[in-house]
Coordinates of C-alpha atoms in Angstrom, one line a residue:
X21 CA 67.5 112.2 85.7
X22 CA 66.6 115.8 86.1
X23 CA 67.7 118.3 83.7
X24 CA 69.7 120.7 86.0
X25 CA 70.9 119.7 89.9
X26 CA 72.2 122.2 92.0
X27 CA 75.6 121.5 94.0
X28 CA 74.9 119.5 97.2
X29 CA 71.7 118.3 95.1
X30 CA 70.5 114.4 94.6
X31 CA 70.3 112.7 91.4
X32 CA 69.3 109.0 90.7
X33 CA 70.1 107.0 88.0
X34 CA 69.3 103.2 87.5
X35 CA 72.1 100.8 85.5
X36 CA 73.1 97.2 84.7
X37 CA 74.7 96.0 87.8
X38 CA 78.1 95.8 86.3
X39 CA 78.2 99.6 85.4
X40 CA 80.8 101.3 87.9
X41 CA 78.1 104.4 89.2
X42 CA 80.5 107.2 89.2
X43 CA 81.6 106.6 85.3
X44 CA 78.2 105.9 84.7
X45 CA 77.7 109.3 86.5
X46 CA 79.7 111.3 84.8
X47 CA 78.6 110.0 81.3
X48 CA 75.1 110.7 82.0
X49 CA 74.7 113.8 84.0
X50 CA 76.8 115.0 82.0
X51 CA 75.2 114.6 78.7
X52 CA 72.1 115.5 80.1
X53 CA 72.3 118.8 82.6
X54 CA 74.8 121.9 82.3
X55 CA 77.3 120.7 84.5
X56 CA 80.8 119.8 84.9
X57 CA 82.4 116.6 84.9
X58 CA 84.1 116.0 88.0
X59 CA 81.6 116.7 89.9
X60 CA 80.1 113.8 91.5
X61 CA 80.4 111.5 94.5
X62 CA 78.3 108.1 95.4
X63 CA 76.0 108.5 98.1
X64 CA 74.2 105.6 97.9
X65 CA 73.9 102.0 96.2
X66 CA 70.5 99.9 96.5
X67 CA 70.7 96.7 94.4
X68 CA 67.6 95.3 92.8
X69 CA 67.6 92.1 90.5
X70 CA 69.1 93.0 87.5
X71 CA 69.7 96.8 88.1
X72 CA 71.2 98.7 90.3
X73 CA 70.2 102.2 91.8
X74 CA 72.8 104.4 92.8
X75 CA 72.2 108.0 94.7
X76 CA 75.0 110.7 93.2
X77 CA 75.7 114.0 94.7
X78 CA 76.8 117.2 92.7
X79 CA 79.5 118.0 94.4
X80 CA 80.2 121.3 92.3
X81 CA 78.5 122.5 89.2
X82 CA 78.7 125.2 86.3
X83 CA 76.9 126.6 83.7
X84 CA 78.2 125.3 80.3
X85 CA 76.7 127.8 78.0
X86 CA 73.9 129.7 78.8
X87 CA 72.9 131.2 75.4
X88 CA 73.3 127.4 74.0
X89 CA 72.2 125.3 77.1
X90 CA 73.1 121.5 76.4
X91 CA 75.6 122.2 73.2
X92 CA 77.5 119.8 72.1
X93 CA 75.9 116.8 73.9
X94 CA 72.2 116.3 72.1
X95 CA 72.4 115.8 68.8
X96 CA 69.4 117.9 67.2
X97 CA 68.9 116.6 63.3
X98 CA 69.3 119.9 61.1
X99 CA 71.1 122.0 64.5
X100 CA 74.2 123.7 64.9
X101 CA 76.6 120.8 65.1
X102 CA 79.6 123.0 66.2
X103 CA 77.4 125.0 68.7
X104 CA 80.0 124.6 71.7
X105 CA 82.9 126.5 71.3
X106 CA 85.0 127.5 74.0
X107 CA 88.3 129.0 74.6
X108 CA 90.6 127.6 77.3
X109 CA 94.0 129.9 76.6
X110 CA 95.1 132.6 74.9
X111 CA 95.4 131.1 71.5
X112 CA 93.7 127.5 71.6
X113 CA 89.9 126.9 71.3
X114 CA 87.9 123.7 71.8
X115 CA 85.2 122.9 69.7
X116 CA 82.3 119.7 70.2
X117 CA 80.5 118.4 66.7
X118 CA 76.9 117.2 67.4
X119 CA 76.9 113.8 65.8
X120 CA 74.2 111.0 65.6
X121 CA 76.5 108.8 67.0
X122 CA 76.8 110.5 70.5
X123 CA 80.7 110.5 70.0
X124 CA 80.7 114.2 70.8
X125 CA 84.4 114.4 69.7
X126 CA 86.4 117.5 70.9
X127 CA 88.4 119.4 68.4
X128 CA 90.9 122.1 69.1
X129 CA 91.5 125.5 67.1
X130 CA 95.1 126.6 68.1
X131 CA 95.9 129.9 66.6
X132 CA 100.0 130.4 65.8
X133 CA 101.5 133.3 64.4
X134 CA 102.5 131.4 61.3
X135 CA 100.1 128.6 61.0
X136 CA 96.5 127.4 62.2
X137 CA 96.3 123.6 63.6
X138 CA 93.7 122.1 63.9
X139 CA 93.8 119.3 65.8
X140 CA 91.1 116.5 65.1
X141 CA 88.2 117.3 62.5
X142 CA 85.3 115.2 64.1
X143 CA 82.6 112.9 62.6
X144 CA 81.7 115.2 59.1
X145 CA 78.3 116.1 60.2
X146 CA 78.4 119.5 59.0
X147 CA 80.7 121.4 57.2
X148 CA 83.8 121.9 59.8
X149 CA 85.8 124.1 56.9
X150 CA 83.3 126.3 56.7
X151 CA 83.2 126.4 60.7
X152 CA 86.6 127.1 60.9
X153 CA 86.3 130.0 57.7
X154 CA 84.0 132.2 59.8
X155 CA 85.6 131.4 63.2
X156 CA 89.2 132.7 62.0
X157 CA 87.6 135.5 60.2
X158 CA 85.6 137.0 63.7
X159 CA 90.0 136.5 65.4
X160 CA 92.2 137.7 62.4
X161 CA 92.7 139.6 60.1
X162 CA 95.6 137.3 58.0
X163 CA 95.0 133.9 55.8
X164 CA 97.6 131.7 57.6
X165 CA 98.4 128.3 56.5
X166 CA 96.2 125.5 57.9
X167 CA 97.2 122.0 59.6
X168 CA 94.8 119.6 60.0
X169 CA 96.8 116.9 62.7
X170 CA 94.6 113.5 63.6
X171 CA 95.3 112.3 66.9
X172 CA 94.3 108.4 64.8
X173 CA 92.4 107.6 62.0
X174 CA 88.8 106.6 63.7
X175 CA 86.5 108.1 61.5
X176 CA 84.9 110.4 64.7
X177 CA 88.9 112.4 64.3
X178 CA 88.9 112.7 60.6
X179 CA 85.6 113.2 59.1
X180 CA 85.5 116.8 58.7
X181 CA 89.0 116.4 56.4
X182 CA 88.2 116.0 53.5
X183 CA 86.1 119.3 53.6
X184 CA 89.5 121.3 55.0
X185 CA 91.5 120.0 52.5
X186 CA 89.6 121.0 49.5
X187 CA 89.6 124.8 51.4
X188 CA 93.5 124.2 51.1
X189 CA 94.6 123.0 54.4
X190 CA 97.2 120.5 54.9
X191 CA 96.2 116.8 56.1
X192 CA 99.0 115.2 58.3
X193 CA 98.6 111.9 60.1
X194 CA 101.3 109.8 62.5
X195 CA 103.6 108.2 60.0
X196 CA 104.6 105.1 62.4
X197 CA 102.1 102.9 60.1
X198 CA 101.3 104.3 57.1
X199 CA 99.5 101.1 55.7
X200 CA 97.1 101.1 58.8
X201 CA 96.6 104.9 58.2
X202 CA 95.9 104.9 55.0
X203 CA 93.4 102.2 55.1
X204 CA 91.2 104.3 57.7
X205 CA 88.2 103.7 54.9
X206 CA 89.2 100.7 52.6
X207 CA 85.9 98.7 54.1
X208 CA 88.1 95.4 53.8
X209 CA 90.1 96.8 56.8
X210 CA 87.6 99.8 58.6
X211 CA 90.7 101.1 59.8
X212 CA 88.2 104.1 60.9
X213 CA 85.7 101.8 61.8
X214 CA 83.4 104.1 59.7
X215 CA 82.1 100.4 58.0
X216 CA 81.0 99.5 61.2
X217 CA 79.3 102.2 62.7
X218 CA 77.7 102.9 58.9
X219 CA 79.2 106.2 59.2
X220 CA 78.4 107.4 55.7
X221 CA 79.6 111.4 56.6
X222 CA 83.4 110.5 56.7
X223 CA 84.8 111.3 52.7
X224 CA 88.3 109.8 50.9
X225 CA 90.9 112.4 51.9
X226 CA 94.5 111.6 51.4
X227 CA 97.4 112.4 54.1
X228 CA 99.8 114.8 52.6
X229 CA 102.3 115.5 55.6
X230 CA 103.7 112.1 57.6
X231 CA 104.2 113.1 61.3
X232 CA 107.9 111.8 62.6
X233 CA 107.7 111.2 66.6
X234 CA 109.5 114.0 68.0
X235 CA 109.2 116.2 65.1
X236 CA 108.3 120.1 66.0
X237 CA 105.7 121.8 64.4
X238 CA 106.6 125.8 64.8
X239 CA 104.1 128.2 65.3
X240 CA 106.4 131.4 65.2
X241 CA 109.2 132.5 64.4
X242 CA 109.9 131.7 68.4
X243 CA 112.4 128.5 69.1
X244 CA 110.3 127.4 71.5
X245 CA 106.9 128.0 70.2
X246 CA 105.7 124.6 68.5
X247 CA 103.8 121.3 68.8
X248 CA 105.5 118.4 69.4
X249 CA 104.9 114.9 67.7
X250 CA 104.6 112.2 70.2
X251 CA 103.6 108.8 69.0
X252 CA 101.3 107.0 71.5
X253 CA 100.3 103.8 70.2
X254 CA 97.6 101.9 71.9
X255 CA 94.3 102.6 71.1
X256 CA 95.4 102.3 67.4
X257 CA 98.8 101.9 66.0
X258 CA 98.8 105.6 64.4
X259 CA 97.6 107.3 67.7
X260 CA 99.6 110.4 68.4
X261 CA 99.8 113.1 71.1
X262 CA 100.7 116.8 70.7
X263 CA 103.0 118.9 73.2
X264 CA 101.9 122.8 73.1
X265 CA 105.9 123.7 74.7
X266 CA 104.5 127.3 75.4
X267 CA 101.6 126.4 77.4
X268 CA 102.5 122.7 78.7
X269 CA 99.7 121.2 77.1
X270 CA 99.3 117.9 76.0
X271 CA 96.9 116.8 73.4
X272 CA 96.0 113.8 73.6
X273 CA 93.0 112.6 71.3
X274 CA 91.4 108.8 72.5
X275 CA 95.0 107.9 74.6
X276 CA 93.1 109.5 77.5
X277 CA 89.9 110.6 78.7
X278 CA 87.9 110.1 81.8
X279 CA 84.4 108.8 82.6
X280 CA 84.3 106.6 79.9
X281 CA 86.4 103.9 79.4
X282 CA 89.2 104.4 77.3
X283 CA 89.1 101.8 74.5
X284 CA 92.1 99.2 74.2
X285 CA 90.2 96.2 72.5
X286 CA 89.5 97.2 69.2
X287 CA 91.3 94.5 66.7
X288 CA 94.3 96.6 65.7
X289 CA 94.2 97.9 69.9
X290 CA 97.4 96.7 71.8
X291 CA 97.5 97.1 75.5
X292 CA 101.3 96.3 75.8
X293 CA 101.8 99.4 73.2
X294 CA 99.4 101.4 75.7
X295 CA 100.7 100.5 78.5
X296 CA 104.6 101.9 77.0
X297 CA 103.3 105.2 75.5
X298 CA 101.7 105.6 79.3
X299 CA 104.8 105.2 80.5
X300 CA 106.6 107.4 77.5
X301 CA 104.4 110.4 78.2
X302 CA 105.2 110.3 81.7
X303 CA 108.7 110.3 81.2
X304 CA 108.1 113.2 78.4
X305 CA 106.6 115.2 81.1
X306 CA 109.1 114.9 83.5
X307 CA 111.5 115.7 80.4
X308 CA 109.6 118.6 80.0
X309 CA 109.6 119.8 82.9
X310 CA 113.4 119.6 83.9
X311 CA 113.6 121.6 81.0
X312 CA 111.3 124.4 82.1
X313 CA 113.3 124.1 85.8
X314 CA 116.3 124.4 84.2
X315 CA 114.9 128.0 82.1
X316 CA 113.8 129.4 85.6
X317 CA 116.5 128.6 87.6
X318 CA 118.7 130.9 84.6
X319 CA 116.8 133.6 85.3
X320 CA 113.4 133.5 83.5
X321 CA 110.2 134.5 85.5
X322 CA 108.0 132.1 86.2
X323 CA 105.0 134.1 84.7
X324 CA 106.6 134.4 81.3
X325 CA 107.8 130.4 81.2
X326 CA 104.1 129.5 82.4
X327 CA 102.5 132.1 79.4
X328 CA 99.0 131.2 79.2
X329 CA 99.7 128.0 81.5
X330 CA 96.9 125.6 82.0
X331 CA 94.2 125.9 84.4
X332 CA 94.1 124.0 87.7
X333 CA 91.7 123.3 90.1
X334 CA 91.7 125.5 93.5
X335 CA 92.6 122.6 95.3
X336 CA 95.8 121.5 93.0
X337 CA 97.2 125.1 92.7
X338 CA 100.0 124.5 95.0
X339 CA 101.1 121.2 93.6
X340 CA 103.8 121.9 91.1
X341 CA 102.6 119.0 88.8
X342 CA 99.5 120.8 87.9
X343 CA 101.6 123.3 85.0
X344 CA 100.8 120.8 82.4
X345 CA 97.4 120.2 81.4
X346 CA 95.7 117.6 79.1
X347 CA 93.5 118.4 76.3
X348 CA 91.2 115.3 75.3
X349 CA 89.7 113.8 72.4
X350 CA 86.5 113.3 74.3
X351 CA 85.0 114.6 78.0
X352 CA 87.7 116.5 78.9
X353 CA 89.8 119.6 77.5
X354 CA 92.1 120.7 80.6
X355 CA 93.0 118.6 83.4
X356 CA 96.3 117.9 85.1
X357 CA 98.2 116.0 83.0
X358 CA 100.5 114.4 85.8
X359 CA 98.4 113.2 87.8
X360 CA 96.0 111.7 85.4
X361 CA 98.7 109.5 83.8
X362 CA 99.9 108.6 87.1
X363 CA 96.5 107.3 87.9
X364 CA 96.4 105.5 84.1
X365 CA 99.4 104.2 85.1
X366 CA 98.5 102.6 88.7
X367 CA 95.4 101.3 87.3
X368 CA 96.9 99.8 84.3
X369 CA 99.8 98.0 87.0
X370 CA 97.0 97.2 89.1
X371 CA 95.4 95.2 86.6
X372 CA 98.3 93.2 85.3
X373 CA 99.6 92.4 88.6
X374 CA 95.9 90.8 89.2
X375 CA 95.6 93.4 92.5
X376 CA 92.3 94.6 90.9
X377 CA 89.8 92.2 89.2
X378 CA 88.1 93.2 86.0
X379 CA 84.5 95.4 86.7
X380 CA 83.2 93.5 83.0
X381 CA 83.8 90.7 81.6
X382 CA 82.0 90.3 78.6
X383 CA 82.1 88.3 75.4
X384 CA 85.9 88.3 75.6
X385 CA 85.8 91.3 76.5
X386 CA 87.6 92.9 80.2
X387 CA 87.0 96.5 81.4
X388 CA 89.0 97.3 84.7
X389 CA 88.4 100.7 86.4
X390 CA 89.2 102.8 89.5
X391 CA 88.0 106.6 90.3
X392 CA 87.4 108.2 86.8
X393 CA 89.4 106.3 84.9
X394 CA 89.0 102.8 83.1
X395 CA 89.6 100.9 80.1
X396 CA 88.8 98.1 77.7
X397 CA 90.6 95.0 76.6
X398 CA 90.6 91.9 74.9
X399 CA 91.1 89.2 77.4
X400 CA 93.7 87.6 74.4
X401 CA 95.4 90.8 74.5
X402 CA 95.6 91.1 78.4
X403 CA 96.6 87.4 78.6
X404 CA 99.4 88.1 76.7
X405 CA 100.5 91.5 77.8
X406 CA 100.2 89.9 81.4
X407 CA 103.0 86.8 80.7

């Protein structure tokens, strides 16, 4: 695959036939040229024994970083791990750890007027406290508190906190299963599944604050400046997401993420619980969004309830749905948040109503995909959740 492909360029890439080329596409060329990752369309498949070759057009494509070219997607032994760092509003940065597990997680810096969160501290390859020291002292000039949230206790969210906590921050964790949470490294459980991937980086670090769903986290003095606690279980029983009310951002760690299939058959994964806090968030956005209609139609400008709003693709700007944008654990920091979920959602009905047949099946194991998203599942699980 070459290193860089203009727009309107060819690349070709070579996979196990069962691979779905435009996933395969975006994991790739994305990891290994400076481009977006919505960018691609199939032009062309050519089977061939065991592999396949598909031809992928770049549709569009952007520079990620020029001074850093490839950060964040090459681990480099002894490199900057947090060397891709960019900011996507007013007050909320995303940064990607370098890890020698290619998980790439993305964390996010949001800077409140009374409090830092930090949402997600990544594998523990490098010191992330230390990061985070010099990045807040380069934006301001106060010590605020600091909350560490984890989206879930997979050791790829929740490496770097044991490093923030001894710096003073505050660890907080979904309390809908303490047990499962607090067993993220016992290696009879591997909650974090840190055992298994012989993840040695990832320390002992206690949760001090238990997350409530709905519970609002305020970052001003502002009623309706906070983060709100949504509890998503799916991918693990602890998953959460966070609401940014300001902005209408979602964030929404390993519940969603495109180009890679979204992981449901883990053993403490349950699609039926995925499938309902699909659903849930969807009805949390319309929620949200009556209430924002409701603020404008009293009077407030449409500027002011949209401060700092998410970014939207040229072609979306005119659909109202596009105001709320999701913030990823992986892939992806701002995309439209409605219409994602409705696509989630459509595939995950498509699958369970057997109108789309699984793209793997492999050792038990069923991966169903359309477009740019897909997902795993054990075929137990799927059984069941099916009946």
């Amino acid at each position: 695959i070459p290193k860089r492909v203009a727009p309107g360029g060819l690349a070709v890439l070579a996979s196990d036939a069962k691979r779905e080329p435009l996933r395969l596409a975006g994991a790739l060329l994305r990891a290994d040229m400076d481009v977006d990752d919505e960018v691609f369309e199939l032009v062309e498949t050519v089977e061939g024994g065991a592999t396949t070759t598909h031809r992928v057009r770049v549709v569009r494509a952007r520079a990620r970083i020029a001074e850093v070219p490839g950060a964040g997607w090459s681990y480099r032994r002894g490199g900057d791990a947090f060397a891709r760092v960019e900011r996507i509003s007013a007050r909320v940065w995303f940064v990607v750890e370098d890890d020698r597990f290619g998980e790439h997680p993305f964390m996010y810096i949001v800077l409140g007027a009374t409090r830092v969160v930090l949402i997600d501290s990544g594998v523990g390859t490098a010191d992330y406290g230390a990061f985070v020291d010099e990045f807040l002292k380069m934006r301001t000039t106060v010590d605020l508190p600091r909350l560490v949230i984890n989206t879930h206790c997979h050791f790829d969210h929740r490496g770097g906190n044991a490093g923030l906590a001894a710096r003073g921050a505050e660890i907080a964790a979904s309390g809908r299963d303490r047990e499962f949470t607090e067993a993220a490294l016992d290696p009879t459980r591997d909650a974090s599944l840190a055992v298994e991937v012989k993840c040695t980086e990832a320390k002992p670090c206690a949760v001090t604050r238990w997350l409530a769903d709905g519970e609002r986290i305020p970052l001003s003095a502002a009623e309706d400046d906070y983060l709100e606690v949504v509890h998503t279980p799916g991918h693990t029983p602890d998953s959460l997401c966070l609401w940014l009310s300001r902005e209408r951002r979602l964030f929404v760690g390993d519940t969603v993420y495109r180009w890679c299939a979204i992981i449901v058959d883990n053993g403490h994964s349950s699609l039926s619980d995925y499938y309902a806090s699909v659903r849930k968030l969807l009805a949390f956005l319309g929620e949200a969004g009556a209430e924002r209609g409701a603020a404008l139609e009293a009077g407030a400008e449409r500027d002011a309830a949209l401060e700092a709003g998410a970014k939207c693709d040229a072609t979306l700007e005119a659909d109202a749905k596009c105001d709320a944008a999701l913030s990823c654990g992986h892939n992806s920091e701002d995309v439209p948040a409605q219409r994602s979920l409705e696509a989630i959602s459509a595939l995950l009905d498509a699958a369970l109503s057997g109108a789309l047949v699984p793209i793997m099946d492999d050792a038990g194991v069923l991966c169903f995909g359309r477009d740019e998203f897909s997902f795993t599942v054990r075929r137990g699980d799927f059984e069941a959740c099916r009946r």
